């Protein structure tokens, strides 16, 4: 089961966008999590291909049911949306704020069920969030994402969404007992055409 104790909401807004998947126009919704999403998350949240490059301990065994839906909204520190297609929770995207001298920047994270990879879904979701989050957080000037050096797919997602590759942080963290090199990406409010924090969404 996905450890959603780390995830909660700053607002209840849902955002929608459309993209062509397998030759058909498909609506993708970014929305707050619902209790009914638990089963969908459990279908893919422990897949190795999904969790391989996760840099936080965001997953726990499926048989651990200690986290209840009422807990998912308990900690108001992370902005979180379910990535939903046909009302099925196929992934998530989140933004974690920083505080004090670092409050001008925030950290982007996302995951998607493996069967939906390669269809442009995460790229579309990142574009939506990259624009909207600057409006929701007027103090935000920089959105960051760190990606494992071997995670080429996620690097392409960020590049397509307009993020700038800034460099490689060598042996930046340890994952499954091994030091990992991480690639730093960033997007500034000025990169998405923010004027007085009013954003025109273009996908």
Tab-separated table of N, CA and C in Angstrom, residues 5-6 12 14 26 37-38 40 42 56-57 61 67 75 96 98 117 130 133 144 153 159 161 169-170 199:
chain	number	residue	atom	x	y	z
A	5	UNK	N	0.961	8.930	4.232
A	5	UNK	CA	1.033	9.792	5.394
A	5	UNK	C	1.843	11.039	5.074
A	6	UNK	N	2.689	10.980	4.031
A	6	UNK	CA	3.497	12.123	3.651
A	6	UNK	C	2.733	13.101	2.755
A	12	UNK	N	-8.492	22.217	-2.829
A	12	UNK	CA	-9.322	21.121	-3.310
A	12	UNK	C	-9.563	21.208	-4.812
A	14	UNK	N	-9.362	20.733	-8.812
A	14	UNK	CA	-9.016	19.690	-9.768
A	14	UNK	C	-8.758	20.355	-11.113
A	26	UNK	N	-8.087	11.737	-24.966
A	26	UNK	CA	-8.318	11.211	-23.619
A	26	UNK	C	-8.169	12.327	-22.600
A	37	UNK	N	-9.723	5.493	-4.159
A	37	UNK	CA	-8.490	5.350	-4.940
A	37	UNK	C	-7.521	4.343	-4.335
A	38	UNK	N	-7.749	3.945	-3.077
A	38	UNK	CA	-6.814	3.056	-2.402
A	38	UNK	C	-6.560	1.777	-3.200
A	40	UNK	N	-6.927	1.224	-6.432
A	40	UNK	CA	-6.171	1.510	-7.648
A	40	UNK	C	-4.686	1.664	-7.341
A	42	UNK	N	-2.993	0.410	-4.899
A	42	UNK	CA	-2.394	-0.851	-4.500
A	42	UNK	C	-2.097	-1.773	-5.678
A	56	UNK	N	12.473	8.513	-1.934
A	56	UNK	CA	11.961	8.540	-0.563
A	56	UNK	C	11.294	7.209	-0.296
A	57	UNK	N	11.171	6.861	0.961
A	57	UNK	CA	10.515	5.613	1.315
A	57	UNK	C	9.006	5.823	1.268
A	61	UNK	N	4.559	-2.405	2.434
A	61	UNK	CA	3.952	-3.642	1.944
A	61	UNK	C	2.444	-3.549	1.821
A	67	UNK	N	-2.437	2.602	7.659
A	67	UNK	CA	-2.697	3.969	7.236
A	67	UNK	C	-4.117	4.090	6.710
A	75	UNK	N	-1.353	15.982	7.314
A	75	UNK	CA	-0.141	16.794	7.361
A	75	UNK	C	-0.168	17.806	6.225
A	96	UNK	N	6.649	19.497	-2.837
A	96	UNK	CA	7.005	19.670	-1.427
A	96	UNK	C	7.658	21.035	-1.240
A	98	UNK	N	9.661	24.251	0.676
A	98	UNK	CA	10.748	24.482	1.611
A	98	UNK	C	10.384	25.694	2.462
A	117	UNK	N	3.053	4.055	-19.092
A	117	UNK	CA	4.278	4.758	-19.480
A	117	UNK	C	4.318	4.964	-20.990
A	130	UNK	N	3.425	22.569	-13.225
A	130	UNK	CA	4.471	23.579	-13.321
A	130	UNK	C	3.890	24.969	-13.518
A	133	UNK	N	1.170	25.687	-10.035
A	133	UNK	CA	1.717	25.801	-8.690
A	133	UNK	C	2.270	27.194	-8.422
A	144	UNK	N	12.027	22.431	-8.436
A	144	UNK	CA	13.143	21.532	-8.678
A	144	UNK	C	12.680	20.089	-8.812
A	153	UNK	N	13.929	8.023	-18.848
A	153	UNK	CA	12.546	8.351	-19.169
A	153	UNK	C	12.071	9.573	-18.415
A	159	UNK	N	12.473	17.458	-19.508
A	159	UNK	CA	12.946	18.268	-20.629
A	159	UNK	C	11.788	18.692	-21.528
A	161	UNK	N	8.797	19.125	-20.586
A	161	UNK	CA	7.963	20.054	-19.817
A	161	UNK	C	8.635	21.413	-19.637
A	169	UNK	N	24.687	15.606	-9.577
A	169	UNK	CA	25.152	15.566	-8.194
A	169	UNK	C	25.680	14.155	-7.934
A	170	UNK	N	26.982	13.991	-7.889
A	170	UNK	CA	27.596	12.674	-7.806
A	170	UNK	C	27.469	12.064	-6.417
A	199	UNK	N	-0.839	32.781	-14.717
A	199	UNK	CA	-0.250	31.846	-15.657
A	199	UNK	C	-1.245	31.439	-16.710
